[in-house]
Amino acid sequence: MSAPSLAVPQTGRYAHRLSSIEATRDSVQMGPTVVVPPKHLMAPSGASEVATSFESARHHLDSQVSTGSGTSSPSGTPTETTVTDKYAYAFDIDGVLIRGGRPIPEAIEAMKMLNGENEYGIKVPYIFVTNGGGKTEAERCIQLSQQLEMEVSPGQFICGHTPMGEMADNYGTVLVVGGEGEKCRIVAEGYGFKDVVTPGDIIKDNQDTTPFRSLTEEEYKRSRVRNFAEVEIEAIFVFADSRDWASDQQIILDLLMSKNGRLGTRSETFDEGPPVFFSHNDVVWSASHDLTRIGMGALRVSLEAMYKAVTGKELQTTAFGKPQIGTFEFATRLLKRWRKDTHGINKAPETVYFVGDTPESDIRGTNEFDKHTDDANWYSILVKTGVYQAGTKPNFTPKATVDNVLEAVRHGMEREYKKQLKESMLATGVIEEE
């Protein structure tokens, strides 16, 4: 049975509304889409307008990139809305909204507050900026809609590997590492990478590549047949956490020490191999375990150390995700496009409240980008429900520290109300500028 679908207009566009229970990756990717809990399928909730408008903005932004146009497509006539354009929220997911696959208790109430259930009579726009990867934005969208029981669109998601899609035209054959099964290959192909290979393909071609790992029957079946003696791999992308560090690092090292990315060869100078890109640099992250777990950043450190031990040289790698500037720049472009579509203003919202749980990525990235950009004020809020442990001093200082995401939303909304109240009183002469 196909997923139930309705279409609703938003700023000159239509978005299909698909049930979160029956939606699939393929159905979500067929066009502008909002994933909806069944209870809201026929009667949209307060989250619908924000989800739909960001889906529209994202499609405008993506089409601008794919055509190589420096100008944006027409946005149509903005419709009447109760969604403020003055400020927005950007949320990390793990440790802020979700922990161990389950919503953090205050998360659902926080989203309701943003979606209109507040004393100010407004809705506030929001996006999700996560270093988590290994799935398409469509899959993350379905999952989060189910977890938070509200409308969510793929257009609201920026994963660690999302900006990598802008590099698809730069390389021919690429190796994609990490994640479950074939999911990262699917993500990369969805971004437009022309020829994507996986560690499984390489092991299938030569099982002696990894002495201590053999493919399972299922892995062997889905891995593709290639003759890697005739293939030059031009770049390596680590899209998600490795499920087998030893074999993945062995293959990456083989390529780094090769001649022009051709497996089975050895460079005499060790400077002819392909570049390596990581979708983020988090050394630890918040999972269902009581203590933090090591992540992709730890793999990056391990690979760089191993490369130096074998070659005597320093390995230069590139990371995306938080705290790298590129992820925040992408988020700013999306927010700017959203504001143009919905309010006719070709600028990002004046303030973006970033809510995160990891000082080294969320808070550091927000603070550094705030210094770097003139497009908006980025305001960092640290919550105590994830990596950061209450009572410790974070290495990077947030503008505010609160107990949970609901308190983060209240903090920002109260701060904005006081700002607007002061501006109104100044404009009417009730008070004078200090």
Coordinates of C-alpha atoms in Angstrom, one line a residue:
M1 CA 0.0 0.0 0.0
S2 CA 1.3 3.4 -0.8
A3 CA 1.6 6.1 1.9
P4 CA -1.5 8.3 2.3
S5 CA -0.8 11.7 0.7
L6 CA -2.4 15.1 0.8
A7 CA -1.1 18.3 -0.7
V8 CA -1.1 21.7 1.0
P9 CA -0.1 25.0 -0.5
Q10 CA 2.7 27.1 1.0
T11 CA 4.3 30.2 -0.5
G12 CA 3.5 29.2 -4.0
R13 CA 4.5 25.5 -3.6
Y14 CA 2.8 22.3 -2.7
A15 CA 4.1 19.7 -0.3
H16 CA 2.8 16.1 -0.1
R17 CA 1.9 15.0 3.4
L18 CA 2.9 11.4 4.1
S19 CA 2.1 9.3 7.1
S20 CA 5.2 8.8 9.3
I21 CA 4.0 5.1 9.7
E22 CA 3.9 4.3 6.0
A23 CA 6.4 6.8 4.5
T24 CA 9.5 5.4 3.0
R25 CA 12.8 6.9 1.9
D26 CA 11.8 6.7 -1.8
S27 CA 8.3 8.2 -1.2
V28 CA 9.7 11.1 0.8
Q29 CA 12.3 11.9 -1.9
M30 CA 9.7 12.1 -4.8
G31 CA 9.1 15.8 -4.3
P32 CA 8.5 18.4 -1.6
T33 CA 7.2 16.4 1.3
V34 CA 6.2 16.8 5.0
V35 CA 6.2 13.6 7.1
V36 CA 3.1 13.6 9.4
P37 CA 2.0 11.5 12.4
P38 CA -1.2 9.7 11.5
K39 CA -3.3 11.8 14.0
H40 CA -2.3 15.0 12.1
L41 CA -2.7 13.7 8.6
M42 CA -6.2 15.1 8.0
A43 CA -5.9 18.1 10.4
P44 CA -2.5 19.7 10.3
S45 CA -0.9 20.7 13.7
G46 CA 1.0 23.9 14.5
A47 CA 4.2 22.3 13.2
S48 CA 2.9 22.0 9.6
E49 CA 3.5 25.5 8.4
V50 CA 7.2 25.7 9.5
A51 CA 7.9 22.2 8.1
T52 CA 6.3 23.0 4.8
S53 CA 7.9 26.3 4.3
F54 CA 11.4 24.9 5.0
E55 CA 10.8 22.1 2.6
S56 CA 10.0 24.7 -0.1
A57 CA 13.0 26.8 0.8
R58 CA 15.3 23.8 0.7
H59 CA 14.1 22.8 -2.8
H60 CA 14.7 26.4 -4.0
L61 CA 18.2 26.3 -2.5
D62 CA 19.0 22.9 -3.9
S63 CA 17.9 23.9 -7.4
Q64 CA 20.0 26.9 -7.2
V65 CA 23.1 24.8 -6.4
S66 CA 22.3 22.1 -9.1
T67 CA 21.9 24.7 -11.8
G68 CA 25.0 26.6 -10.7
S69 CA 23.0 29.8 -10.6
G70 CA 24.2 32.6 -8.4
T71 CA 20.7 34.0 -8.3
S72 CA 17.8 32.4 -6.6
S73 CA 14.5 31.4 -8.2
P74 CA 11.4 33.5 -7.7
S75 CA 9.9 33.0 -4.2
G76 CA 6.3 34.0 -5.1
T77 CA 4.1 36.2 -2.9
P78 CA 4.6 35.6 0.8
T79 CA 1.4 34.5 2.5
E80 CA 0.0 35.8 5.8
T81 CA 1.7 34.0 8.7
T82 CA 2.0 34.0 12.5
V83 CA 5.6 32.6 12.2
T84 CA 8.1 35.2 13.3
D85 CA 11.0 36.1 11.0
K86 CA 13.0 37.9 13.6
Y87 CA 14.7 34.9 15.1
A88 CA 15.0 31.1 14.7
Y89 CA 16.2 28.0 16.5
A90 CA 18.7 25.4 15.3
F91 CA 18.8 22.2 17.3
D92 CA 21.3 19.4 17.7
I93 CA 19.3 16.1 18.0
D94 CA 21.2 13.5 20.1
G95 CA 21.4 14.7 23.7
V96 CA 19.1 17.6 23.1
L97 CA 15.8 16.2 21.6
I98 CA 16.6 12.5 21.6
R99 CA 18.6 10.2 23.7
G100 CA 19.0 6.4 23.0
G101 CA 16.3 6.6 20.4
R102 CA 13.7 8.1 22.7
P103 CA 12.6 11.7 23.1
I104 CA 14.0 13.6 26.1
P105 CA 11.0 14.3 28.3
E106 CA 10.9 18.0 27.7
A107 CA 11.5 17.9 23.9
I108 CA 7.9 17.4 22.8
E109 CA 6.7 20.3 25.0
A110 CA 9.5 22.5 23.7
M111 CA 8.4 21.9 20.1
K112 CA 4.8 22.6 21.0
M113 CA 5.9 25.9 22.4
L114 CA 7.7 26.8 19.2
N115 CA 4.7 25.7 17.2
G116 CA 2.3 28.2 18.8
E117 CA 1.5 26.9 22.3
N118 CA 3.0 29.9 24.1
E119 CA 1.9 33.2 25.7
Y120 CA 3.2 35.3 22.9
G121 CA 0.8 34.1 20.2
I122 CA 3.5 33.4 17.7
K123 CA 5.3 30.5 16.0
V124 CA 9.1 30.3 15.8
P125 CA 11.0 28.7 12.8
Y126 CA 13.5 25.9 13.5
I127 CA 15.8 23.6 11.8
F128 CA 17.8 20.5 12.9
V129 CA 21.6 20.6 12.6
T130 CA 23.1 17.2 13.6
N131 CA 26.5 15.6 13.2
G132 CA 24.7 12.3 13.0
G133 CA 24.7 10.7 9.6
G134 CA 24.6 7.4 7.7
K135 CA 21.0 8.0 6.7
T136 CA 19.4 10.2 4.1
E137 CA 17.7 13.4 5.4
A138 CA 14.5 11.7 4.4
E139 CA 15.1 8.8 6.7
R140 CA 16.1 11.1 9.6
C141 CA 12.9 13.0 8.9
I142 CA 10.7 10.0 9.2
Q143 CA 12.4 8.9 12.4
L144 CA 12.2 12.3 14.1
S145 CA 8.5 12.7 13.1
Q146 CA 7.7 9.4 14.8
Q147 CA 9.8 10.3 17.9
L148 CA 8.5 13.8 18.4
E149 CA 4.9 13.1 17.1
M150 CA 4.8 16.1 14.8
E151 CA 5.2 17.2 11.2
V152 CA 8.8 17.3 10.0
S153 CA 10.2 17.8 6.5
P154 CA 13.6 16.8 5.1
G155 CA 14.2 20.5 4.3
Q156 CA 14.6 21.1 8.0
F157 CA 17.6 18.7 8.3
I158 CA 21.3 19.5 8.0
C159 CA 23.3 16.3 8.7
G160 CA 27.1 16.3 9.0
H161 CA 27.4 15.0 5.5
T162 CA 24.8 17.3 3.9
P163 CA 27.3 19.9 2.7
M164 CA 29.3 17.1 1.1
G165 CA 26.6 17.0 -1.5
E166 CA 28.0 20.2 -2.9
M167 CA 31.2 18.3 -3.8
A168 CA 29.6 15.7 -6.0
D169 CA 30.7 17.2 -9.2
N170 CA 34.3 17.5 -8.1
Y171 CA 35.1 13.8 -8.1
G172 CA 34.5 10.7 -10.3
T173 CA 35.0 7.5 -8.3
V174 CA 34.8 7.9 -4.5
L175 CA 35.0 5.5 -1.5
V176 CA 32.3 6.0 1.1
V177 CA 32.9 4.6 4.5
G178 CA 30.7 4.0 7.6
G179 CA 27.1 3.4 8.5
E180 CA 24.8 0.3 8.2
G181 CA 24.8 -1.8 5.1
E182 CA 24.4 0.2 1.9
K183 CA 22.9 3.3 3.5
C184 CA 25.9 5.5 3.0
R185 CA 26.2 4.5 -0.7
I186 CA 22.5 5.4 -1.1
V187 CA 23.1 8.8 0.6
A188 CA 26.1 9.6 -1.6
E189 CA 24.3 8.6 -4.8
G190 CA 21.4 10.7 -3.8
Y191 CA 23.7 13.7 -3.5
G192 CA 24.8 13.1 -7.1
F193 CA 28.1 11.3 -6.7
K194 CA 28.7 9.5 -10.0
D195 CA 30.6 6.3 -9.0
V196 CA 30.4 5.2 -5.3
V197 CA 32.3 2.3 -3.9
T198 CA 32.3 0.8 -0.4
P199 CA 34.8 -1.2 1.7
G200 CA 32.5 -4.2 0.9
D201 CA 33.1 -3.8 -2.8
I202 CA 36.9 -3.8 -2.2
I203 CA 36.8 -6.9 0.0
K204 CA 34.6 -8.7 -2.4
D205 CA 37.2 -8.1 -5.2
N206 CA 40.1 -9.2 -3.0
Q207 CA 39.3 -11.0 0.3
D208 CA 43.0 -10.8 1.4
T209 CA 42.6 -7.0 1.8
T210 CA 41.3 -7.4 5.3
P211 CA 42.9 -10.6 6.9
F212 CA 40.6 -10.5 10.0
R213 CA 37.3 -9.7 8.3
S214 CA 35.2 -11.8 5.9
L215 CA 32.0 -10.5 4.4
T216 CA 28.8 -12.1 5.6
E217 CA 26.6 -13.8 3.0
E218 CA 24.3 -10.7 2.9
E219 CA 27.3 -8.3 2.6
Y220 CA 28.8 -10.3 -0.2
K221 CA 25.5 -10.3 -2.1
R222 CA 24.9 -6.6 -1.9
S223 CA 28.6 -5.6 -2.6
R224 CA 29.3 -4.8 -6.2
V225 CA 31.7 -6.5 -8.5
R226 CA 34.6 -4.3 -9.6
N227 CA 38.2 -4.9 -10.7
F228 CA 40.0 -2.4 -8.5
A229 CA 43.3 -2.9 -10.3
E230 CA 41.7 -0.7 -13.0
V231 CA 39.9 1.8 -10.8
E232 CA 41.3 5.1 -9.5
I233 CA 39.6 6.3 -6.4
E234 CA 39.7 10.1 -6.3
A235 CA 38.4 10.8 -2.8
I236 CA 37.4 9.2 0.5
F237 CA 34.3 10.3 2.3
V238 CA 33.6 9.0 5.9
F239 CA 29.8 9.6 5.9
A240 CA 29.0 7.9 9.3
D241 CA 30.6 6.0 12.1
S242 CA 32.6 3.0 11.1
R243 CA 31.2 -0.4 12.1
D244 CA 34.6 -2.1 11.7
W245 CA 37.5 0.2 12.4
A246 CA 40.3 -2.3 11.6
S247 CA 39.2 -3.1 8.1
D248 CA 38.0 0.4 7.2
Q249 CA 41.3 1.9 8.4
Q250 CA 43.3 -0.7 6.5
I251 CA 41.5 0.1 3.3
I252 CA 41.8 3.9 3.8
L253 CA 45.5 3.5 4.6
D254 CA 46.0 1.4 1.4
L255 CA 44.5 4.2 -0.6
L256 CA 46.4 7.0 1.1
M257 CA 49.7 5.3 0.4
S258 CA 48.8 4.3 -3.2
K259 CA 49.6 5.9 -6.5
N260 CA 46.7 8.0 -7.5
G261 CA 44.1 6.0 -5.6
R262 CA 44.8 2.7 -7.3
L263 CA 44.6 -0.2 -4.9
G264 CA 47.6 -2.6 -4.9
T265 CA 50.1 0.2 -5.7
R266 CA 52.5 2.0 -3.3
S267 CA 53.7 5.5 -3.7
E268 CA 57.3 6.2 -3.0
T269 CA 56.5 9.6 -1.5
F270 CA 53.2 8.9 0.2
D271 CA 51.7 12.1 -1.2
E272 CA 49.8 10.7 -4.2
G273 CA 46.8 9.3 -2.5
P274 CA 43.2 10.7 -2.5
P275 CA 42.0 13.3 0.0
V276 CA 40.0 12.2 3.1
F277 CA 36.8 14.0 4.2
F278 CA 35.0 13.3 7.5
S279 CA 31.3 14.3 8.0
H280 CA 32.1 15.5 11.5
N281 CA 34.7 15.5 14.2
D282 CA 32.9 14.6 17.4
V283 CA 35.3 12.4 19.5
V284 CA 32.4 11.5 21.8
W285 CA 28.6 11.6 21.6
S286 CA 25.6 10.9 23.8
A287 CA 23.9 7.6 23.3
S288 CA 21.6 5.4 25.5
H289 CA 24.6 4.4 27.7
D290 CA 25.1 6.3 30.9
L291 CA 28.6 7.4 29.7
T292 CA 29.5 9.1 26.4
R293 CA 30.6 6.8 23.5
I294 CA 33.5 7.4 21.1
G295 CA 32.6 8.7 17.6
M296 CA 33.9 9.6 14.2
G297 CA 36.4 12.1 15.6
A298 CA 38.1 9.3 17.4
L299 CA 38.4 7.4 14.2
R300 CA 40.0 10.5 12.6
V301 CA 42.6 10.8 15.4
S302 CA 43.3 7.1 15.1
L303 CA 43.8 7.2 11.3
E304 CA 46.1 10.3 11.5
A305 CA 48.2 8.6 14.2
M306 CA 48.4 5.3 12.3
Y307 CA 49.3 7.1 9.0
K308 CA 52.2 8.9 10.8
A309 CA 53.4 5.6 12.4
V310 CA 53.5 3.9 9.1
T311 CA 54.8 6.7 6.8
G312 CA 56.4 9.1 9.2
K313 CA 54.3 11.9 7.7
E314 CA 51.5 14.0 8.9
L315 CA 48.1 13.3 7.4
Q316 CA 45.9 16.3 6.5
T317 CA 42.2 15.4 6.6
T318 CA 39.1 17.6 6.3
A319 CA 36.1 17.5 8.6
F320 CA 32.6 18.9 7.9
G321 CA 29.8 19.1 10.5
K322 CA 30.0 21.1 13.7
P323 CA 32.1 23.0 14.6
Q324 CA 33.3 23.6 11.1
I325 CA 32.2 26.9 9.5
G326 CA 30.7 25.3 6.4
T327 CA 27.9 23.6 8.2
F328 CA 26.8 26.9 9.8
E329 CA 27.1 28.7 6.5
F330 CA 24.8 26.1 4.9
A331 CA 22.3 26.6 7.7
T332 CA 22.5 30.4 7.2
R333 CA 21.8 30.1 3.5
L334 CA 18.7 27.9 4.2
L335 CA 17.4 30.3 6.8
K336 CA 18.0 33.2 4.5
R337 CA 16.1 31.5 1.7
W338 CA 13.2 30.6 4.1
R339 CA 12.9 34.2 5.2
K340 CA 12.8 35.4 1.6
D341 CA 10.1 32.9 0.6
T342 CA 7.9 33.5 3.7
H343 CA 8.5 37.2 4.5
G344 CA 10.0 38.7 1.3
I345 CA 13.2 39.7 3.2
N346 CA 16.5 38.5 1.6
K347 CA 18.4 38.2 4.9
A348 CA 18.7 35.5 7.5
P349 CA 16.7 36.0 10.8
E350 CA 18.4 38.5 13.1
T351 CA 19.2 35.9 15.8
V352 CA 19.7 32.2 15.6
Y353 CA 19.5 30.3 18.9
F354 CA 21.6 27.1 18.6
V355 CA 20.8 24.5 21.2
G356 CA 23.4 21.8 21.8
D357 CA 24.8 19.4 24.3
T358 CA 28.5 19.3 23.2
P359 CA 30.7 22.2 24.1
E360 CA 33.5 21.1 21.7
S361 CA 31.3 21.1 18.6
D362 CA 27.9 22.8 19.3
I363 CA 29.1 25.7 21.4
R364 CA 32.5 26.1 19.9
G365 CA 31.0 26.1 16.3
T366 CA 28.2 28.5 17.2
N367 CA 30.5 31.0 19.0
E368 CA 33.1 30.9 16.3
F369 CA 30.6 31.3 13.5
D370 CA 29.0 34.2 15.3
K371 CA 32.4 36.0 15.2
H372 CA 32.8 35.1 11.5
T373 CA 29.5 36.2 10.1
D374 CA 27.6 39.4 9.6
D375 CA 24.4 37.7 8.4
A376 CA 22.9 36.9 11.8
N377 CA 23.7 36.8 15.5
W378 CA 24.3 33.2 16.5
Y379 CA 23.5 32.6 20.2
S380 CA 24.8 29.4 21.9
I381 CA 22.7 27.6 24.5
L382 CA 24.1 24.5 26.3
V383 CA 21.8 21.9 27.8
K384 CA 22.6 19.4 30.5
T385 CA 20.9 16.3 29.0
G386 CA 23.7 15.0 26.8
V387 CA 27.5 15.1 26.6
Y388 CA 28.0 18.1 28.9
Q389 CA 27.9 17.1 32.6
A390 CA 26.4 19.5 35.1
G391 CA 29.0 20.8 37.6
T392 CA 31.9 20.7 35.1
K393 CA 33.3 23.7 33.3
P394 CA 32.9 23.5 29.5
N395 CA 36.0 24.2 27.4
F396 CA 33.9 26.6 25.3
T397 CA 31.6 28.9 27.1
P398 CA 27.9 29.2 25.9
K399 CA 25.9 32.4 26.1
A400 CA 23.5 30.5 28.3
T401 CA 23.4 27.1 30.1
V402 CA 20.0 25.5 30.9
D403 CA 18.7 22.2 32.2
N404 CA 17.0 21.0 29.1
V405 CA 15.6 22.0 25.6
L406 CA 12.3 23.4 27.0
E407 CA 14.3 25.8 29.2
A408 CA 16.4 26.7 26.1
V409 CA 13.2 27.6 24.1
R410 CA 11.8 29.6 27.0
H411 CA 15.1 31.5 27.4
G412 CA 15.2 32.6 23.8
M413 CA 11.6 33.5 23.5
E414 CA 11.7 35.5 26.7
R415 CA 14.9 37.3 25.6
E416 CA 13.3 38.2 22.2
Y417 CA 10.1 39.4 23.9
K418 CA 12.1 41.7 26.1
K419 CA 14.2 43.0 23.1
Q420 CA 11.0 43.8 21.2
L421 CA 9.4 45.4 24.2
K422 CA 12.4 47.7 24.7
E423 CA 12.5 48.6 20.9
S424 CA 8.7 49.4 21.1
M425 CA 9.2 51.6 24.1
L426 CA 12.1 53.4 22.5
A427 CA 10.2 54.0 19.3
T428 CA 7.2 55.5 21.2
G429 CA 9.4 57.6 23.5
V430 CA 8.3 55.8 26.7
I431 CA 12.0 55.3 27.5
E432 CA 15.2 56.9 26.1
E433 CA 18.3 55.2 24.8
E434 CA 20.9 54.7 27.5

